[in-house]
């Protein structure tokens, strides 16, 4: 079978490798679609921390069940929760497999989905009846946003500022809105802000470069400021800057990740009695919630897909496709 290997930063190579064999506790799936994640782009660029090569990328997957003990019928289309957890550590014992001490993310720490067939732990496969392949491939990045929203425990009517309108931020906005939040979207890209308005019907969109940004937030929230701020940029300057927008009693949730140290002014943070939280990956509950929201047509995530590649085109066209600043989500497909 054909596999696409990221041999080293900037270099994809197609290789012919044997098909996987079935091991106990695992199932074999045929890959149908693969969403391209920021992680894949950083891995290809060589800017993903602690990444080793060669690696088969891809963890946002729509798959077809072939064989194994997962209890599905051959040919069933499924989505994948691409986090391999140990089941034994302190986080796993609490059901928080998303932040397992020994977590291995498919396509990051182990080889992922840019391959014709893949053998996976059976528990990573999830049924999502009624979803199209595009939607199956979007469940994972949406679950990241849904997890951040559940961390924030948004109450109906709360003012929620979400910074960063990439695929993760857009999903976060959609779920914050479903939770009843009064969402304010911020980004520096006007085309993405237009997407927030037109596709997600977010009532307030602000350009983060606007010199009156803080005043606008104050006006929109009638002087309260947002009780929830969520970062989906993973940009250190943006993360440090956003502490000032938090209302007193506010919660600040970091979905985006960067490599540096966060700088917090203690008196400013203290007087708010604020809460700072990180939000990592997603749990099976988040995946089930996302699947139910798509099935109930509470969101229409296929609009996030702005470019498509055939598997055979990825090596040549990946770089150009994903570097377009207005590209939101690239979907790779194996079959027509
Ligand atoms: Zn991802
Ligand atoms: Zn664990």
Short mmCIF file of C-alpha atoms and ligand atoms in Angstrom, two decimals:
data_model
loop_
_atom_site.label_atom_id
_atom_site.label_comp_id
_atom_site.label_asym_id
_atom_site.label_seq_id
_atom_site.Cartn_x
_atom_site.Cartn_y
_atom_site.Cartn_z
CA UNK A 1 0.00 0.00 0.00
CA UNK A 2 0.98 3.64 -0.44
CA UNK A 3 2.02 5.78 2.49
CA UNK A 4 3.09 9.41 2.55
CA UNK A 5 6.00 9.99 4.90
CA UNK A 6 7.28 13.32 6.11
CA UNK A 7 10.91 12.21 5.86
CA UNK A 8 12.33 15.45 7.23
CA UNK A 9 11.09 19.05 7.47
CA UNK A 10 9.90 20.24 4.06
CA UNK A 11 10.01 16.79 2.46
CA UNK A 12 7.18 14.38 1.72
CA UNK A 13 7.91 10.99 0.14
CA UNK A 14 5.47 8.33 -1.08
CA UNK A 15 6.57 4.88 0.03
CA UNK A 16 5.22 1.43 -0.70
CA UNK A 17 4.88 -0.48 2.59
CA UNK A 18 3.16 -3.73 3.65
CA UNK A 19 -0.46 -3.51 4.82
CA UNK A 20 -0.86 -3.59 8.61
CA UNK A 21 -1.61 -6.89 10.33
CA UNK A 22 -4.28 -7.24 13.00
CA UNK A 23 -3.16 -7.30 16.64
CA UNK A 24 -5.27 -7.98 19.75
CA UNK A 25 -7.27 -4.93 20.84
CA UNK A 26 -6.78 -3.25 17.49
CA UNK A 27 -8.81 -2.74 14.34
CA UNK A 28 -7.77 -2.11 10.77
CA UNK A 29 -9.35 0.80 8.94
CA UNK A 30 -9.10 2.16 5.45
CA UNK A 31 -8.52 5.91 5.43
CA UNK A 32 -11.05 7.95 3.45
CA UNK A 33 -10.33 11.58 4.35
CA UNK A 34 -7.73 13.49 6.34
CA UNK A 35 -8.13 17.03 7.60
CA UNK A 36 -4.92 19.03 7.67
CA UNK A 37 -4.18 20.46 11.12
CA UNK A 38 -1.84 23.25 12.22
CA UNK A 39 0.22 20.48 13.82
CA UNK A 40 0.74 18.83 10.42
CA UNK A 41 1.77 22.18 8.92
CA UNK A 42 4.23 22.89 11.77
CA UNK A 43 5.60 19.35 11.51
CA UNK A 44 6.13 19.79 7.77
CA UNK A 45 7.74 23.21 8.35
CA UNK A 46 10.00 21.81 11.08
CA UNK A 47 8.60 24.17 13.74
CA UNK A 48 6.67 21.63 15.84
CA UNK A 49 8.38 21.23 19.23
CA UNK A 50 9.64 17.73 20.21
CA UNK A 51 8.82 16.23 16.82
CA UNK A 52 10.83 13.39 15.32
CA UNK A 53 11.20 12.32 11.68
CA UNK A 54 10.40 10.33 9.63
CA UNK A 55 6.71 10.49 10.56
CA UNK A 56 3.40 9.73 8.81
CA UNK A 57 1.24 12.79 9.58
CA UNK A 58 -2.53 13.10 9.90
CA UNK A 59 -4.89 12.72 12.86
CA UNK A 60 -8.19 14.26 11.69
CA UNK A 61 -9.66 11.16 10.12
CA UNK A 62 -12.70 9.79 8.35
CA UNK A 63 -12.20 6.03 8.05
CA UNK A 64 -13.92 2.89 6.84
CA UNK A 65 -13.91 -0.14 9.15
CA UNK A 66 -12.18 -3.18 7.67
CA UNK A 67 -11.71 -5.72 10.48
CA UNK A 68 -11.07 -6.04 14.20
CA UNK A 69 -12.77 -6.33 17.56
CA UNK A 70 -14.32 -2.86 17.71
CA UNK A 71 -17.81 -4.19 16.99
CA UNK A 72 -18.42 -2.35 13.72
CA UNK A 73 -19.50 -3.77 10.39
CA UNK A 74 -17.02 -3.89 7.50
CA UNK A 75 -17.57 -0.81 5.36
CA UNK A 76 -18.98 1.35 8.17
CA UNK A 77 -17.69 4.93 8.07
CA UNK A 78 -16.31 6.15 11.41
CA UNK A 79 -14.38 8.95 13.02
CA UNK A 80 -11.26 8.54 15.14
CA UNK A 81 -10.30 9.92 18.55
CA UNK A 82 -6.57 10.00 17.79
CA UNK A 83 -5.26 9.97 21.36
CA UNK A 84 -3.69 6.78 22.61
CA UNK A 85 -3.90 6.87 26.40
CA UNK A 86 -2.38 4.52 28.99
CA UNK A 87 -5.55 3.90 31.03
CA UNK A 88 -3.47 3.76 34.24
CA UNK A 89 -2.13 7.23 35.07
CA UNK A 90 -3.74 9.76 37.42
CA UNK A 91 -5.50 11.55 34.53
CA UNK A 92 -6.78 8.33 32.90
CA UNK A 93 -8.07 7.09 36.27
CA UNK A 94 -10.20 10.26 36.41
CA UNK A 95 -11.50 9.67 32.88
CA UNK A 96 -9.38 12.53 31.54
CA UNK A 97 -7.66 10.53 28.82
CA UNK A 98 -7.17 13.82 26.92
CA UNK A 99 -4.29 14.75 29.23
CA UNK A 100 -2.92 11.25 29.92
CA UNK A 101 0.58 11.46 31.35
CA UNK A 102 1.73 8.99 28.67
CA UNK A 103 -0.46 10.21 25.81
CA UNK A 104 0.52 9.42 22.24
CA UNK A 105 -1.23 11.42 19.56
CA UNK A 106 -1.60 9.71 16.21
CA UNK A 107 0.41 11.44 13.50
CA UNK A 108 2.46 13.27 16.13
CA UNK A 109 4.04 10.72 18.50
CA UNK A 110 3.11 7.66 16.38
CA UNK A 111 2.45 7.28 12.65
CA UNK A 112 -0.87 8.72 11.53
CA UNK A 113 -3.39 8.67 8.74
CA UNK A 114 -1.59 9.63 5.51
CA UNK A 115 -1.64 5.99 4.50
CA UNK A 116 -4.11 3.66 2.79
CA UNK A 117 -4.72 1.35 5.77
CA UNK A 118 -4.02 1.83 9.46
CA UNK A 119 -4.19 -0.40 12.52
CA UNK A 120 -5.57 1.45 15.56
CA UNK A 121 -6.57 0.62 19.14
CA UNK A 122 -10.25 -0.31 18.80
CA UNK A 123 -11.31 2.21 21.48
CA UNK A 124 -10.20 5.10 19.27
CA UNK A 125 -12.93 4.35 16.70
CA UNK A 126 -16.26 6.13 17.10
CA UNK A 127 -19.53 5.63 15.29
CA UNK A 128 -21.11 8.81 13.95
CA UNK A 129 -24.16 7.75 11.95
CA UNK A 130 -25.60 10.39 9.67
CA UNK A 131 -22.33 12.28 9.20
CA UNK A 132 -20.68 12.68 5.80
CA UNK A 133 -16.99 11.81 5.37
CA UNK A 134 -16.06 15.53 5.40
CA UNK A 135 -17.84 15.89 8.73
CA UNK A 136 -16.20 12.74 10.13
CA UNK A 137 -12.83 14.29 9.31
CA UNK A 138 -13.77 17.50 11.11
CA UNK A 139 -14.96 15.96 14.39
CA UNK A 140 -11.51 15.96 16.02
CA UNK A 141 -10.62 19.65 15.54
CA UNK A 142 -14.19 20.56 16.54
CA UNK A 143 -13.87 18.44 19.69
CA UNK A 144 -10.84 20.54 20.70
CA UNK A 145 -13.07 23.63 20.69
CA UNK A 146 -15.94 21.81 22.39
CA UNK A 147 -13.54 20.74 25.15
CA UNK A 148 -12.37 24.33 25.68
CA UNK A 149 -15.99 25.47 25.90
CA UNK A 150 -16.79 22.74 28.43
CA UNK A 151 -13.70 23.76 30.46
CA UNK A 152 -15.06 27.33 30.53
CA UNK A 153 -18.50 26.06 31.69
CA UNK A 154 -20.22 28.88 29.78
CA UNK A 155 -23.61 29.92 31.17
CA UNK A 156 -26.32 31.26 28.84
CA UNK A 157 -25.98 35.01 28.36
CA UNK A 158 -22.33 35.22 29.42
CA UNK A 159 -20.02 37.45 27.41
CA UNK A 160 -17.38 35.25 25.77
CA UNK A 161 -14.38 36.71 23.93
CA UNK A 162 -12.71 34.20 21.59
CA UNK A 163 -9.40 35.26 20.09
CA UNK A 164 -8.22 33.51 16.93
CA UNK A 165 -10.50 32.54 14.03
CA UNK A 166 -8.56 29.60 12.63
CA UNK A 167 -10.28 26.20 12.42
CA UNK A 168 -9.99 25.61 16.20
CA UNK A 169 -11.21 29.11 17.07
CA UNK A 170 -14.14 28.85 14.65
CA UNK A 171 -15.25 25.57 16.22
CA UNK A 172 -14.87 27.10 19.66
CA UNK A 173 -17.08 30.02 18.63
CA UNK A 174 -19.74 27.68 17.28
CA UNK A 175 -19.89 25.68 20.54
CA UNK A 176 -19.76 28.79 22.74
CA UNK A 177 -22.77 30.06 20.81
CA UNK A 178 -24.59 26.72 21.17
CA UNK A 179 -23.89 26.95 24.94
CA UNK A 180 -25.74 30.29 24.95
CA UNK A 181 -22.67 32.52 25.14
CA UNK A 182 -22.76 36.07 23.82
CA UNK A 183 -19.75 35.60 21.55
CA UNK A 184 -17.27 38.26 20.48
CA UNK A 185 -14.84 37.01 17.83
CA UNK A 186 -11.39 38.57 17.42
CA UNK A 187 -8.74 38.03 14.76
CA UNK A 188 -6.36 40.09 12.65
CA UNK A 189 -7.62 38.65 9.34
CA UNK A 190 -10.68 40.49 7.97
CA UNK A 191 -11.66 37.61 5.70
CA UNK A 192 -11.82 35.27 8.67
CA UNK A 193 -13.87 37.79 10.64
CA UNK A 194 -16.27 37.95 7.70
CA UNK A 195 -16.48 34.15 7.85
CA UNK A 196 -17.43 34.41 11.56
CA UNK A 197 -20.25 36.80 10.70
CA UNK A 198 -21.52 35.11 7.53
CA UNK A 199 -21.14 31.42 8.34
CA UNK A 200 -21.32 31.29 12.15
CA UNK A 201 -23.58 34.32 12.66
CA UNK A 202 -21.34 35.71 15.39
CA UNK A 203 -22.87 39.08 16.29
CA UNK A 204 -19.64 40.88 17.21
CA UNK A 205 -16.37 40.60 15.31
CA UNK A 206 -13.38 42.76 16.13
CA UNK A 207 -10.03 43.23 14.46
CA UNK A 208 -7.44 42.66 17.20
CA UNK A 209 -5.28 45.37 15.60
CA UNK A 210 -8.01 47.99 16.12
CA UNK A 211 -6.58 50.66 18.44
CA UNK A 212 -9.96 50.91 20.18
CA UNK A 213 -10.29 47.14 20.61
CA UNK A 214 -10.63 47.30 24.39
CA UNK A 215 -13.19 50.14 24.23
CA UNK A 216 -15.31 48.15 21.77
CA UNK A 217 -15.31 45.16 24.12
CA UNK A 218 -16.33 47.44 26.96
CA UNK A 219 -19.22 48.84 24.89
CA UNK A 220 -20.41 45.44 23.70
CA UNK A 221 -20.40 44.05 27.26
CA UNK A 222 -21.93 47.24 28.72
CA UNK A 223 -18.90 47.88 30.84
CA UNK A 224 -18.70 44.36 32.33
CA UNK A 225 -15.97 42.93 30.06
CA UNK A 226 -16.12 39.21 29.15
CA UNK A 227 -16.47 36.70 32.00
CA UNK A 228 -14.93 34.12 29.66
CA UNK A 229 -11.90 34.72 27.43
CA UNK A 230 -10.65 31.88 25.25
CA UNK A 231 -7.36 31.95 23.36
CA UNK A 232 -7.24 29.98 20.14
CA UNK A 233 -4.20 31.75 18.66
CA UNK A 234 -1.33 30.04 20.45
CA UNK A 235 0.50 33.35 20.09
CA UNK A 236 2.42 34.44 23.19
CA UNK A 237 1.87 38.19 22.73
CA UNK A 238 -1.87 37.65 22.18
CA UNK A 239 -2.10 35.36 25.22
CA UNK A 240 -0.30 37.81 27.52
CA UNK A 241 -2.28 40.75 26.19
CA UNK A 242 -5.72 39.20 26.71
CA UNK A 243 -5.54 39.00 30.52
CA UNK A 244 -6.59 42.67 30.57
CA UNK A 245 -9.93 41.93 28.89
CA UNK A 246 -11.10 39.53 31.63
CA UNK A 247 -14.02 40.62 33.76
CA UNK A 248 -13.76 40.36 37.52
CA UNK A 249 -14.64 36.71 38.38
CA UNK A 250 -13.55 35.74 34.83
CA UNK A 251 -12.14 32.50 33.46
CA UNK A 252 -9.37 32.50 30.89
CA UNK A 253 -9.03 29.28 28.89
CA UNK A 254 -5.96 28.58 26.78
CA UNK A 255 -6.67 26.21 23.91
CA UNK A 256 -3.79 27.48 21.79
CA UNK A 257 -0.31 26.40 22.82
CA UNK A 258 3.05 28.13 22.44
CA UNK A 259 6.51 27.43 23.77
CA UNK A 260 7.28 30.40 26.03
CA UNK A 261 6.45 31.52 29.57
CA UNK A 262 3.16 33.35 30.21
CA UNK A 263 3.55 36.70 31.95
CA UNK A 264 0.78 37.65 34.37
CA UNK A 265 0.59 40.82 36.43
CA UNK A 266 -0.32 39.43 39.82
CA UNK A 267 -2.31 42.41 41.25
CA UNK A 268 -4.34 42.66 38.02
CA UNK A 269 -5.06 38.93 38.06
CA UNK A 270 -5.65 38.83 41.81
CA UNK A 271 -8.16 41.67 41.99
CA UNK A 272 -10.35 39.86 39.46
CA UNK A 273 -10.28 36.58 41.40
CA UNK A 274 -9.70 35.15 37.93
CA UNK A 275 -9.18 31.54 36.89
CA UNK A 276 -6.59 30.49 34.30
CA UNK A 277 -7.13 27.11 32.64
CA UNK A 278 -5.45 25.13 29.91
CA UNK A 279 -7.51 22.93 27.61
CA UNK A 280 -5.77 19.99 26.00
CA UNK A 281 -7.14 17.70 23.29
CA UNK A 282 -10.64 16.34 24.00
CA UNK A 283 -12.41 13.45 25.72
CA UNK A 284 -14.76 10.86 24.28
CA UNK A 285 -17.65 12.91 25.74
CA UNK A 286 -16.55 15.91 23.69
CA UNK A 287 -16.41 13.76 20.55
CA UNK A 288 -19.92 12.41 21.21
CA UNK A 289 -21.20 15.93 21.84
CA UNK A 290 -19.69 17.22 18.57
CA UNK A 291 -21.18 14.29 16.64
CA UNK A 292 -24.63 14.98 18.11
CA UNK A 293 -24.41 18.71 17.34
CA UNK A 294 -23.51 18.02 13.69
CA UNK A 295 -26.21 15.36 13.40
CA UNK A 296 -28.79 17.80 14.88
CA UNK A 297 -27.64 20.48 12.40
CA UNK A 298 -26.60 22.86 15.16
CA UNK A 299 -23.51 23.59 13.11
CA UNK A 300 -22.45 23.04 9.50
CA UNK A 301 -18.71 22.48 9.67
CA UNK A 302 -18.20 21.52 6.03
CA UNK A 303 -18.10 25.25 5.31
CA UNK A 304 -14.69 25.28 7.07
CA UNK A 305 -13.21 23.31 4.16
CA UNK A 306 -11.67 25.84 1.78
CA UNK A 307 -9.31 23.59 -0.19
CA UNK A 308 -9.03 19.95 -1.20
CA UNK A 309 -6.18 17.71 -2.26
CA UNK A 310 -6.12 14.19 -3.57
CA UNK A 311 -3.75 11.91 -1.64
CA UNK A 312 -1.56 11.64 -4.76
CA UNK A 313 -1.22 15.46 -4.93
CA UNK A 314 -0.17 16.09 -1.34
CA UNK A 315 3.60 15.86 -1.82
CA UNK A 316 3.59 18.47 -4.60
CA UNK A 317 0.81 20.79 -3.53
CA UNK A 318 0.72 20.71 0.29
CA UNK A 319 2.98 23.68 0.92
CA UNK A 320 1.27 26.08 -1.51
CA UNK A 321 -2.20 25.07 -0.44
CA UNK A 322 -1.76 25.45 3.31
CA UNK A 323 0.29 28.64 3.14
CA UNK A 324 -2.58 30.68 1.68
CA UNK A 325 -3.49 33.02 4.59
CA UNK A 326 -7.20 32.79 3.73
CA UNK A 327 -7.24 29.01 3.68
CA UNK A 328 -9.15 27.65 6.68
CA UNK A 329 -9.17 23.86 6.34
CA UNK A 330 -7.63 21.60 3.73
CA UNK A 331 -9.23 18.17 3.31
CA UNK A 332 -7.24 15.33 1.72
CA UNK A 333 -9.16 12.53 0.07
CA UNK A 334 -8.24 9.04 -1.06
CA UNK A 335 -11.24 8.14 -3.19
CA UNK A 336 -13.63 10.13 -5.36
ZN1 LIG B 1 -5.22 18.70 15.07
ZN1 LIG B 2 -2.87 7.78 31.14
#
